[in-house]
Amino acid sequence: MENDENDENDEHDENINNIVKEEWYCYILRNKQQRYSHLTYNGSTNNPKRRLRQHNEEIAGGARYTHGRNGGWEIYALLTGFIDHKNALSCEWRIKHTNGKPGKRPSNHLGVVGRIVGLNEILKLSKWTSKCLVENKDVNYRLYIAEDMAKYINNNDLPDNIDVISGIPEF
């Protein structure tokens, strides 16, 4: 009888170890159309390909802000490595509120380049928000950045746990 219980425990432990942790992303979008080229949007997702299709109105969903602009949205910054959904949501909030307060971002953090300038600042923070339980230094992050935007990332000031990769992955 005792052996049966041990076998069940071993099987349970093995099943827990086989659970794949879901990967979460924070992204920043820009619009490729000349008419909307000044617009940006940021969010978080566990499926960037699906989410981008939603923003471009190829499938249902997406944010109201990105709709009605005839598509044209592309990801130009993609951060991954979050330990869970909550941590990704905290980072998403901080990207939207680079000064840590609700309301408008500082003027130097507006627009396509400004979003990357702001990203440089928040990537150096010890936590995304004061309520985060995780220290950013304890997590390895990967930042994929569009090649034309890589020059705006200040690699020398970023913590060692952030790898910057030029180019956005194909989904």
Coordinates of C-alpha atoms in Angstrom, one line a residue:
M1 CA 0.0 0.0 0.0
E2 CA 2.8 2.4 0.9
N3 CA 4.5 1.9 -2.5
D4 CA 1.2 2.8 -4.3
E5 CA 1.1 6.1 -2.4
N6 CA 4.7 6.9 -3.3
D7 CA 4.1 6.1 -7.0
E8 CA 1.1 8.4 -7.0
N9 CA 3.1 11.2 -5.4
D10 CA 5.9 10.7 -7.9
E11 CA 3.4 10.9 -10.7
H12 CA 1.9 14.1 -9.3
D13 CA 5.3 15.7 -9.0
E14 CA 6.1 14.8 -12.5
N15 CA 2.8 16.3 -13.8
I16 CA 3.6 19.5 -12.0
N17 CA 7.0 19.7 -13.5
N18 CA 5.6 19.2 -17.0
I19 CA 3.3 22.2 -16.8
V20 CA 4.6 24.8 -19.2
K21 CA 4.8 28.3 -17.9
E22 CA 2.9 30.8 -20.1
E23 CA 5.1 33.5 -21.5
W24 CA 3.9 37.1 -21.2
Y25 CA 4.9 40.1 -23.3
C26 CA 4.6 43.9 -23.1
Y27 CA 4.6 45.6 -26.5
I28 CA 4.6 49.0 -28.0
L29 CA 2.9 49.6 -31.3
R30 CA 3.3 52.2 -34.0
N31 CA 1.3 52.8 -37.1
K32 CA 3.0 52.5 -40.5
Q33 CA 0.5 54.6 -42.3
Q34 CA 1.7 58.2 -42.9
R35 CA -1.5 59.6 -41.7
Y36 CA -1.2 57.9 -38.3
S37 CA 2.6 57.6 -38.1
H38 CA 2.7 59.7 -34.9
L39 CA 0.4 57.3 -33.0
T40 CA 1.6 54.7 -30.5
Y41 CA -0.1 52.2 -28.2
N42 CA 1.2 49.8 -25.6
G43 CA -0.3 46.7 -24.0
S44 CA 0.5 43.2 -22.7
T45 CA -0.4 39.7 -24.0
N46 CA 0.5 36.1 -24.0
N47 CA 0.1 35.9 -27.8
P48 CA 1.6 38.8 -29.7
K49 CA 0.6 37.4 -33.1
R50 CA -3.0 37.2 -32.2
R51 CA -3.0 40.5 -30.4
L52 CA -1.5 42.3 -33.3
R53 CA -4.1 40.8 -35.7
Q54 CA -6.8 42.1 -33.3
H55 CA -5.3 45.6 -33.3
N56 CA -5.2 45.6 -37.1
E57 CA -8.9 44.4 -37.1
E58 CA -8.1 41.2 -38.9
I59 CA -9.9 39.3 -36.1
A60 CA -12.2 40.4 -33.4
G61 CA -10.8 42.1 -30.3
G62 CA -8.1 44.8 -29.9
A63 CA -8.2 48.1 -28.2
R64 CA -10.8 50.8 -29.2
Y65 CA -7.8 53.2 -29.6
T66 CA -6.3 51.2 -32.5
H67 CA -9.6 50.6 -34.3
G68 CA -10.9 52.6 -37.2
R69 CA -7.4 53.4 -38.6
N70 CA -7.4 50.8 -41.4
G71 CA -4.8 48.6 -39.7
G72 CA -1.1 49.4 -40.2
W73 CA -0.1 48.7 -36.7
E74 CA 3.3 47.0 -36.0
I75 CA 5.2 46.0 -32.9
Y76 CA 8.3 48.0 -32.6
A77 CA 9.3 47.1 -29.0
L78 CA 8.6 43.8 -27.3
L79 CA 9.7 43.0 -23.8
T80 CA 9.5 39.4 -22.4
G81 CA 10.7 37.4 -19.5
F82 CA 7.9 38.3 -17.0
I83 CA 7.4 35.8 -14.2
D84 CA 3.6 36.0 -14.5
H85 CA 0.7 37.9 -15.9
K86 CA 0.5 40.3 -13.0
N87 CA 4.1 41.3 -13.4
A88 CA 3.5 41.9 -17.2
L89 CA 0.4 44.0 -16.3
S90 CA 2.5 46.1 -13.9
C91 CA 5.1 46.8 -16.6
E92 CA 2.3 47.7 -19.1
W93 CA 1.0 50.2 -16.6
R94 CA 4.4 51.7 -16.1
I95 CA 5.1 52.0 -19.8
K96 CA 1.8 54.0 -20.0
H97 CA 2.7 56.1 -16.9
T98 CA 6.5 56.5 -17.1
N99 CA 6.6 59.0 -14.2
G100 CA 4.7 56.5 -12.0
K101 CA 1.5 58.6 -11.8
P102 CA -1.8 58.3 -13.6
G103 CA -2.3 61.0 -16.3
K104 CA -0.3 62.2 -19.2
R105 CA 3.2 61.0 -19.8
P106 CA 6.0 63.7 -19.8
S107 CA 6.3 65.3 -23.2
N108 CA 9.7 63.7 -23.9
H109 CA 8.0 60.3 -23.6
L110 CA 5.4 61.0 -26.2
G111 CA 5.4 59.8 -29.8
V112 CA 7.3 56.9 -31.4
V113 CA 10.8 57.9 -30.2
G114 CA 9.5 59.3 -26.9
R115 CA 8.1 55.9 -26.0
I116 CA 11.6 54.4 -26.3
V117 CA 13.1 57.2 -24.3
G118 CA 10.6 56.4 -21.6
L119 CA 11.3 52.7 -21.9
N120 CA 15.0 53.4 -21.2
E121 CA 14.0 55.0 -17.9
I122 CA 11.6 52.4 -16.7
L123 CA 13.9 49.5 -17.5
K124 CA 16.3 50.8 -14.9
L125 CA 13.6 50.7 -12.1
S126 CA 14.0 48.2 -9.2
K127 CA 10.2 47.4 -9.5
W128 CA 7.6 48.3 -12.1
T129 CA 5.3 49.7 -9.4
S130 CA 5.5 50.1 -5.7
K131 CA 3.1 47.2 -5.3
C132 CA 5.2 44.7 -7.2
L133 CA 6.5 41.8 -5.1
V134 CA 9.3 41.0 -7.6
E135 CA 12.6 42.9 -7.9
N136 CA 13.3 43.5 -11.6
K137 CA 17.0 42.6 -11.0
D138 CA 15.9 39.0 -10.1
V139 CA 14.3 38.4 -13.6
N140 CA 16.0 38.0 -16.9
Y141 CA 14.2 40.1 -19.6
R142 CA 14.6 40.3 -23.4
L143 CA 13.8 43.5 -25.2
Y144 CA 13.3 43.1 -28.9
I145 CA 13.5 46.4 -30.6
A146 CA 12.8 47.4 -34.3
E147 CA 16.1 48.0 -36.1
D148 CA 15.4 51.6 -36.8
M149 CA 14.7 52.2 -33.1
A150 CA 17.7 50.4 -31.6
K151 CA 19.8 53.6 -31.7
Y152 CA 17.4 55.1 -29.1
I153 CA 18.1 52.3 -26.5
N154 CA 20.8 53.3 -24.1
N155 CA 22.5 49.9 -23.7
N156 CA 25.2 51.3 -21.4
D157 CA 22.6 52.4 -18.8
L158 CA 20.5 49.2 -18.8
P159 CA 20.9 46.6 -16.1
D160 CA 22.8 43.4 -16.9
N161 CA 19.6 41.3 -16.7
I162 CA 18.1 42.9 -19.8
D163 CA 19.2 41.6 -23.2
V164 CA 18.5 43.9 -26.1
I165 CA 18.0 42.2 -29.4
S166 CA 17.7 44.3 -32.6
G167 CA 14.7 43.2 -34.7
I168 CA 11.2 42.0 -33.8
P169 CA 10.7 38.2 -34.0
E170 CA 8.4 36.8 -36.7
F171 CA 5.3 35.3 -35.3

